[in-house]
Amino acid sequence: MPRPDPCRAVIFDLDGVLTDTAHLHFLAWRALAESLGLPFDEAFNERLKGVDRMGSLALILAQDPSRSWREAEKLTLAARKNAHYQRLLGGLGPGDLLPGAADALAACRAAGLRIALASVSHNAPTVLQRLGITDRFDHVVDARTLHRSKPDPEIFLRAAAALGVPPAECIGVEDAQAGIDAIKAAGMYAIGVGAEGALRGADAWMADLRGFESGLGAHTLPAPTALSAALVARTVASA
Ligand code: G6P
Ligand code: MG
């Protein structure tokens, strides 16, 4: 898929893209799994990235089909993992932005692009606050109001709608396979953060966000004046 032209919005995932909370989720899930005598390693954790809390728990518990869990027990386990995760978040600060993240957000803003956050984490607002970047976003999707987790496109479509930008004019940025699948299902251009080829279906890959701005061709980052002209043309055409 070619880069959107014009590109009017960039929608970022949070965990593993802007900050390394993906590792903190891993630590908290591993502690829970081990306390239940269930196996858990980095490879298994890859399957949980981008998947919401109860969905992740279901995948972990499914490793032992001989045990069944009542709903109340599952909620208790999820709460235990979340309490551990939140303790780990206590050490998070502005210095924990991943390399290139601050510059990427600034470059999008300077280019007149709209910026949204699409994380299914209920802790996302706290993480943004601790990183000191809450005000960099025009919209943060409220994960508590989602009906379906990634790989469903709901969260990216909600972000685009809130920004008032058609999906075809958005770029999504993700580190998880479920996230790339969600971006593509939403009809957007997908940038995968991670090893090239590791994320199936991504339109482009970056090891991290360093150079994000230079990696975007001039045609994808219309100057504010060109952007306005495109908007006027669209408005006139649809009037
Ligand atoms: C992100 C992470 C997942 C995590 C999910 C829910 O998508 O990639 O690993 O399970 O958020 O996070 P929460 O903070 O709501 O438990
Ligand atoms: Mg992620």
mmCIF file of C-alpha atoms and ligand atoms in Angstrom:
data_model
loop_
_atom_site.group_PDB
_atom_site.id
_atom_site.type_symbol
_atom_site.label_atom_id
_atom_site.label_comp_id
_atom_site.label_asym_id
_atom_site.label_seq_id
_atom_site.Cartn_x
_atom_site.Cartn_y
_atom_site.Cartn_z
ATOM 1 C CA MET A 1 0.000 0.000 0.000
ATOM 2 C CA PRO A 2 1.477 3.421 -0.882
ATOM 3 C CA ARG A 3 1.798 6.018 1.844
ATOM 4 C CA PRO A 4 -1.353 8.121 2.192
ATOM 5 C CA ASP A 5 -1.340 11.226 0.033
ATOM 6 C CA PRO A 6 -2.434 13.421 1.585
ATOM 7 C CA CYS A 7 -1.631 12.134 5.058
ATOM 8 C CA ARG A 8 -3.543 14.062 7.680
ATOM 9 C CA ALA A 9 -3.206 12.031 10.863
ATOM 10 C CA VAL A 10 -0.895 9.680 12.707
ATOM 11 C CA ILE A 11 -2.361 7.255 15.250
ATOM 12 C CA PHE A 12 0.123 5.821 17.711
ATOM 13 C CA ASP A 13 -0.026 2.737 19.878
ATOM 14 C CA LEU A 14 1.525 3.324 23.317
ATOM 15 C CA ASP A 15 3.061 0.219 24.915
ATOM 16 C CA GLY A 16 6.187 -0.749 22.975
ATOM 17 C CA VAL A 17 5.967 2.193 20.564
ATOM 18 C CA LEU A 18 6.271 5.355 22.655
ATOM 19 C CA THR A 19 7.543 3.719 25.856
ATOM 20 C CA ASP A 20 8.688 0.297 26.981
ATOM 21 C CA THR A 21 5.725 -0.534 29.193
ATOM 22 C CA ALA A 22 5.387 -3.689 27.059
ATOM 23 C CA HIS A 23 8.211 -5.063 29.203
ATOM 24 C CA LEU A 24 6.395 -4.100 32.419
ATOM 25 C CA HIS A 25 3.259 -5.899 31.206
ATOM 26 C CA PHE A 26 5.497 -8.915 30.518
ATOM 27 C CA LEU A 27 6.950 -8.875 34.040
ATOM 28 C CA ALA A 28 3.530 -8.625 35.669
ATOM 29 C CA TRP A 29 1.951 -11.365 33.520
ATOM 30 C CA ARG A 30 4.926 -13.657 34.046
ATOM 31 C CA ALA A 31 4.682 -13.291 37.824
ATOM 32 C CA LEU A 32 0.993 -14.155 37.707
ATOM 33 C CA ALA A 33 1.472 -17.115 35.350
ATOM 34 C CA GLU A 34 4.307 -18.537 37.444
ATOM 35 C CA SER A 35 2.242 -18.205 40.630
ATOM 36 C CA LEU A 36 -0.347 -20.420 38.907
ATOM 37 C CA GLY A 37 2.266 -22.900 37.700
ATOM 38 C CA LEU A 38 1.704 -21.934 34.078
ATOM 39 C CA PRO A 39 4.524 -21.481 31.540
ATOM 40 C CA PHE A 40 5.305 -17.962 30.352
ATOM 41 C CA ASP A 41 8.139 -16.593 28.250
ATOM 42 C CA GLU A 42 8.916 -13.749 25.817
ATOM 43 C CA ALA A 43 7.579 -15.728 22.852
ATOM 44 C CA PHE A 44 4.225 -16.310 24.560
ATOM 45 C CA ASN A 45 4.155 -12.657 25.625
ATOM 46 C CA GLU A 46 4.273 -11.595 21.951
ATOM 47 C CA ARG A 47 0.767 -13.047 21.598
ATOM 48 C CA LEU A 48 -0.504 -10.782 24.393
ATOM 49 C CA LYS A 49 0.751 -7.507 22.949
ATOM 50 C CA GLY A 50 -2.153 -5.301 21.965
ATOM 51 C CA VAL A 51 -4.644 -7.734 23.520
ATOM 52 C CA ASP A 52 -6.764 -6.347 26.365
ATOM 53 C CA ARG A 53 -6.386 -7.461 29.987
ATOM 54 C CA MET A 54 -9.132 -10.115 30.165
ATOM 55 C CA GLY A 55 -8.260 -11.386 26.687
ATOM 56 C CA SER A 56 -4.621 -11.782 27.738
ATOM 57 C CA LEU A 57 -5.636 -13.627 30.908
ATOM 58 C CA ALA A 58 -7.832 -15.977 28.880
ATOM 59 C CA LEU A 59 -4.865 -16.875 26.640
ATOM 60 C CA ILE A 60 -2.656 -17.569 29.669
ATOM 61 C CA LEU A 61 -5.254 -19.708 31.469
ATOM 62 C CA ALA A 62 -6.062 -21.624 28.264
ATOM 63 C CA GLN A 63 -2.633 -23.235 28.514
ATOM 64 C CA ASP A 64 -4.084 -25.597 31.113
ATOM 65 C CA PRO A 65 -7.499 -26.689 29.785
ATOM 66 C CA SER A 66 -7.915 -29.115 32.704
ATOM 67 C CA ARG A 67 -8.524 -26.198 35.072
ATOM 68 C CA SER A 68 -11.650 -24.096 34.887
ATOM 69 C CA TRP A 69 -12.090 -20.679 36.446
ATOM 70 C CA ARG A 70 -15.163 -18.872 37.630
ATOM 71 C CA GLU A 71 -15.668 -15.330 36.354
ATOM 72 C CA ALA A 72 -15.040 -13.858 39.818
ATOM 73 C CA GLU A 73 -11.730 -15.752 40.073
ATOM 74 C CA LYS A 74 -10.628 -14.429 36.677
ATOM 75 C CA LEU A 75 -11.444 -10.889 37.745
ATOM 76 C CA THR A 76 -9.370 -11.372 40.907
ATOM 77 C CA LEU A 77 -6.404 -12.672 38.888
ATOM 78 C CA ALA A 78 -6.646 -9.762 36.430
ATOM 79 C CA ALA A 79 -6.805 -7.296 39.323
ATOM 80 C CA ARG A 80 -3.733 -8.900 40.878
ATOM 81 C CA LYS A 81 -1.772 -8.534 37.625
ATOM 82 C CA ASN A 82 -2.940 -4.948 37.258
ATOM 83 C CA ALA A 83 -1.918 -4.018 40.798
ATOM 84 C CA HIS A 84 1.561 -5.419 40.091
ATOM 85 C CA TYR A 85 1.722 -3.537 36.755
ATOM 86 C CA GLN A 86 0.671 -0.290 38.414
ATOM 87 C CA ARG A 87 3.400 -0.708 41.045
ATOM 88 C CA LEU A 88 5.906 -1.059 38.200
ATOM 89 C CA LEU A 89 4.470 2.085 36.549
ATOM 90 C CA GLY A 90 5.389 4.018 39.696
ATOM 91 C CA GLY A 91 8.964 4.213 38.425
ATOM 92 C CA LEU A 92 7.993 5.626 35.010
ATOM 93 C CA GLY A 93 8.929 9.200 34.049
ATOM 94 C CA PRO A 94 9.659 11.432 31.011
ATOM 95 C CA GLY A 95 13.041 9.742 30.635
ATOM 96 C CA ASP A 96 11.239 6.519 29.706
ATOM 97 C CA LEU A 97 10.060 7.689 26.311
ATOM 98 C CA LEU A 98 11.612 5.361 23.728
ATOM 99 C CA PRO A 99 14.274 6.781 21.386
ATOM 100 C CA GLY A 100 12.771 9.081 18.753
ATOM 101 C CA ALA A 101 9.303 9.162 20.342
ATOM 102 C CA ALA A 102 9.387 12.810 21.459
ATOM 103 C CA ASP A 103 10.814 13.944 18.094
ATOM 104 C CA ALA A 104 8.232 11.931 16.156
ATOM 105 C CA LEU A 105 5.365 13.555 18.070
ATOM 106 C CA ALA A 106 6.898 17.011 17.603
ATOM 107 C CA ALA A 107 7.421 16.425 13.867
ATOM 108 C CA CYS A 108 3.803 15.362 13.374
ATOM 109 C CA ARG A 109 2.643 18.472 15.205
ATOM 110 C CA ALA A 110 4.997 20.737 13.203
ATOM 111 C CA ALA A 111 3.673 19.245 9.951
ATOM 112 C CA GLY A 112 0.097 20.091 10.919
ATOM 113 C CA LEU A 113 -0.923 16.455 11.294
ATOM 114 C CA ARG A 114 -3.572 15.370 13.767
ATOM 115 C CA ILE A 115 -2.326 12.956 16.420
ATOM 116 C CA ALA A 116 -4.228 10.277 18.323
ATOM 117 C CA LEU A 117 -3.431 7.497 20.750
ATOM 118 C CA ALA A 118 -4.924 4.053 20.171
ATOM 119 C CA SER A 119 -4.038 1.864 23.149
ATOM 120 C CA VAL A 120 -6.405 -0.726 24.604
ATOM 121 C CA SER A 121 -4.736 -0.208 27.998
ATOM 122 C CA HIS A 122 -6.971 1.199 30.712
ATOM 123 C CA ASN A 123 -3.764 2.551 32.224
ATOM 124 C CA ALA A 124 -2.893 4.615 29.127
ATOM 125 C CA PRO A 125 -3.941 8.008 30.586
ATOM 126 C CA THR A 126 -1.733 7.369 33.640
ATOM 127 C CA VAL A 127 1.190 6.339 31.443
ATOM 128 C CA LEU A 128 0.828 9.462 29.257
ATOM 129 C CA GLN A 129 0.731 11.603 32.372
ATOM 130 C CA ARG A 130 3.820 9.998 33.865
ATOM 131 C CA LEU A 131 5.673 10.435 30.555
ATOM 132 C CA GLY A 132 4.529 14.086 30.419
ATOM 133 C CA ILE A 133 3.032 13.812 26.921
ATOM 134 C CA THR A 134 -0.737 13.981 27.513
ATOM 135 C CA ASP A 135 -0.983 17.332 25.720
ATOM 136 C CA ARG A 136 0.707 16.025 22.554
ATOM 137 C CA PHE A 137 -2.474 14.228 21.484
ATOM 138 C CA ASP A 138 -5.554 15.665 19.832
ATOM 139 C CA HIS A 139 -7.457 12.584 20.924
ATOM 140 C CA VAL A 140 -6.891 9.605 23.219
ATOM 141 C CA VAL A 141 -9.348 6.760 22.654
ATOM 142 C CA ASP A 142 -10.990 5.773 25.947
ATOM 143 C CA ALA A 143 -10.182 2.055 26.130
ATOM 144 C CA ARG A 144 -12.963 1.498 28.669
ATOM 145 C CA THR A 145 -15.565 2.249 25.991
ATOM 146 C CA LEU A 146 -14.262 -0.232 23.406
ATOM 147 C CA HIS A 147 -16.358 -3.246 22.461
ATOM 148 C CA ARG A 148 -13.574 -5.232 20.797
ATOM 149 C CA SER A 149 -9.815 -5.440 21.340
ATOM 150 C CA LYS A 150 -7.176 -5.393 18.594
ATOM 151 C CA PRO A 151 -6.963 -7.036 16.024
ATOM 152 C CA ASP A 152 -10.447 -5.616 15.546
ATOM 153 C CA PRO A 153 -10.145 -2.229 13.800
ATOM 154 C CA GLU A 154 -12.560 -0.521 16.219
ATOM 155 C CA ILE A 155 -9.951 1.458 18.154
ATOM 156 C CA PHE A 156 -8.247 2.853 15.034
ATOM 157 C CA LEU A 157 -11.565 3.697 13.370
ATOM 158 C CA ARG A 158 -12.695 5.439 16.567
ATOM 159 C CA ALA A 159 -9.470 7.457 16.634
ATOM 160 C CA ALA A 160 -9.829 8.513 12.991
ATOM 161 C CA ALA A 161 -13.468 9.474 13.481
ATOM 162 C CA ALA A 162 -12.633 11.548 16.554
ATOM 163 C CA LEU A 163 -9.934 13.367 14.575
ATOM 164 C CA GLY A 164 -12.310 13.862 11.641
ATOM 165 C CA VAL A 165 -9.881 12.215 9.210
ATOM 166 C CA PRO A 166 -10.802 9.396 6.774
ATOM 167 C CA PRO A 167 -8.937 6.139 7.545
ATOM 168 C CA ALA A 168 -7.230 6.205 4.125
ATOM 169 C CA GLU A 169 -5.501 9.450 5.159
ATOM 170 C CA CYS A 170 -4.152 8.031 8.427
ATOM 171 C CA ILE A 171 -0.940 6.270 9.359
ATOM 172 C CA GLY A 172 -1.047 3.790 12.256
ATOM 173 C CA VAL A 173 2.086 2.926 14.232
ATOM 174 C CA GLU A 174 2.250 -0.386 16.120
ATOM 175 C CA ASP A 175 4.648 -2.890 17.699
ATOM 176 C CA ALA A 176 2.189 -5.787 17.969
ATOM 177 C CA GLN A 177 0.875 -8.175 15.330
ATOM 178 C CA ALA A 178 -2.669 -7.670 16.651
ATOM 179 C CA GLY A 179 -2.143 -3.926 16.207
ATOM 180 C CA ILE A 180 -0.865 -4.177 12.638
ATOM 181 C CA ASP A 181 -3.839 -6.393 11.794
ATOM 182 C CA ALA A 182 -6.173 -3.798 13.369
ATOM 183 C CA ILE A 183 -4.607 -0.925 11.377
ATOM 184 C CA LYS A 184 -4.875 -2.837 8.098
ATOM 185 C CA ALA A 185 -8.458 -3.882 8.852
ATOM 186 C CA ALA A 186 -9.196 -0.183 9.389
ATOM 187 C CA GLY A 187 -7.887 0.561 5.879
ATOM 188 C CA MET A 188 -4.875 2.560 7.053
ATOM 189 C CA TYR A 189 -1.168 2.575 6.216
ATOM 190 C CA ALA A 190 0.698 0.575 8.871
ATOM 191 C CA ILE A 191 4.166 1.255 10.212
ATOM 192 C CA GLY A 192 5.527 -1.621 12.285
ATOM 193 C CA VAL A 193 7.986 -0.878 15.073
ATOM 194 C CA GLY A 194 10.305 -3.859 15.405
ATOM 195 C CA ALA A 195 12.499 -6.051 13.289
ATOM 196 C CA GLU A 196 11.793 -5.785 9.560
ATOM 197 C CA GLY A 197 9.461 -8.563 8.516
ATOM 198 C CA ALA A 198 8.604 -9.523 12.107
ATOM 199 C CA LEU A 199 5.185 -7.914 11.830
ATOM 200 C CA ARG A 200 3.217 -9.516 9.019
ATOM 201 C CA GLY A 201 1.272 -7.164 6.779
ATOM 202 C CA ALA A 202 2.974 -3.909 7.815
ATOM 203 C CA ASP A 203 3.549 -1.446 4.971
ATOM 204 C CA ALA A 204 6.865 -0.270 6.448
ATOM 205 C CA TRP A 205 9.090 -1.108 9.408
ATOM 206 C CA MET A 206 11.250 0.882 11.787
ATOM 207 C CA ALA A 207 13.469 -0.520 14.545
ATOM 208 C CA ASP A 208 12.310 2.416 16.696
ATOM 209 C CA LEU A 209 10.926 5.899 16.088
ATOM 210 C CA ARG A 210 14.327 7.515 15.439
ATOM 211 C CA GLY A 211 14.155 9.189 12.041
ATOM 212 C CA PHE A 212 10.355 8.885 11.921
ATOM 213 C CA GLU A 213 10.062 12.405 10.493
ATOM 214 C CA SER A 214 12.652 11.926 7.758
ATOM 215 C CA GLY A 215 11.164 8.559 6.880
ATOM 216 C CA LEU A 216 7.930 10.258 5.933
ATOM 217 C CA GLY A 217 8.180 11.545 2.370
ATOM 218 C CA ALA A 218 7.300 15.168 1.669
ATOM 219 C CA HIS A 219 4.115 14.042 -0.080
ATOM 220 C CA THR A 220 2.879 12.429 3.133
ATOM 221 C CA LEU A 221 3.484 15.469 5.264
ATOM 222 C CA PRO A 222 1.787 18.321 3.419
ATOM 223 C CA ALA A 223 2.804 21.734 4.666
ATOM 224 C CA PRO A 224 -0.023 23.343 6.636
ATOM 225 C CA THR A 225 -0.903 25.526 3.641
ATOM 226 C CA ALA A 226 -1.129 22.550 1.274
ATOM 227 C CA LEU A 227 -3.141 20.717 3.893
ATOM 228 C CA SER A 228 -5.595 23.594 4.138
ATOM 229 C CA ALA A 229 -5.918 23.717 0.370
ATOM 230 C CA ALA A 230 -6.687 20.002 0.281
ATOM 231 C CA LEU A 231 -9.282 20.452 2.987
ATOM 232 C CA VAL A 232 -10.917 23.348 1.176
ATOM 233 C CA ALA A 233 -11.049 21.302 -2.035
ATOM 234 C CA ARG A 234 -12.670 18.424 -0.185
ATOM 235 C CA THR A 235 -15.159 20.683 1.576
ATOM 236 C CA VAL A 236 -16.167 22.392 -1.680
ATOM 237 C CA ALA A 237 -16.482 19.045 -3.461
ATOM 238 C CA SER A 238 -18.748 17.624 -0.766
ATOM 239 C CA ALA A 239 -20.864 20.751 -0.275
HETATM 240 C C1 G6P B 1 -1.770 -2.935 25.662
HETATM 241 C C2 G6P B 1 -0.670 -3.939 25.851
HETATM 242 C C3 G6P B 1 -1.202 -5.261 26.345
HETATM 243 C C4 G6P B 1 -2.089 -5.043 27.571
HETATM 244 C C5 G6P B 1 -3.233 -4.140 27.200
HETATM 245 C C6 G6P B 1 -4.183 -3.874 28.354
HETATM 246 O O1 G6P B 1 -2.445 -3.239 24.503
HETATM 247 O O2 G6P B 1 0.013 -4.141 24.625
HETATM 248 O O3 G6P B 1 -0.123 -6.096 26.654
HETATM 249 O O4 G6P B 1 -2.595 -6.276 28.040
HETATM 250 O O5 G6P B 1 -2.693 -2.901 26.763
HETATM 251 O O6 G6P B 1 -3.548 -3.090 29.340
HETATM 252 P P1 G6P B 1 -4.171 -2.731 30.758
HETATM 253 O O7 G6P B 1 -3.241 -1.665 31.265
HETATM 254 O O8 G6P B 1 -5.566 -2.234 30.519
HETATM 255 O O9 G6P B 1 -4.159 -3.971 31.553
HETATM 256 MG MG MG B 2 2.035 -2.039 21.752
#
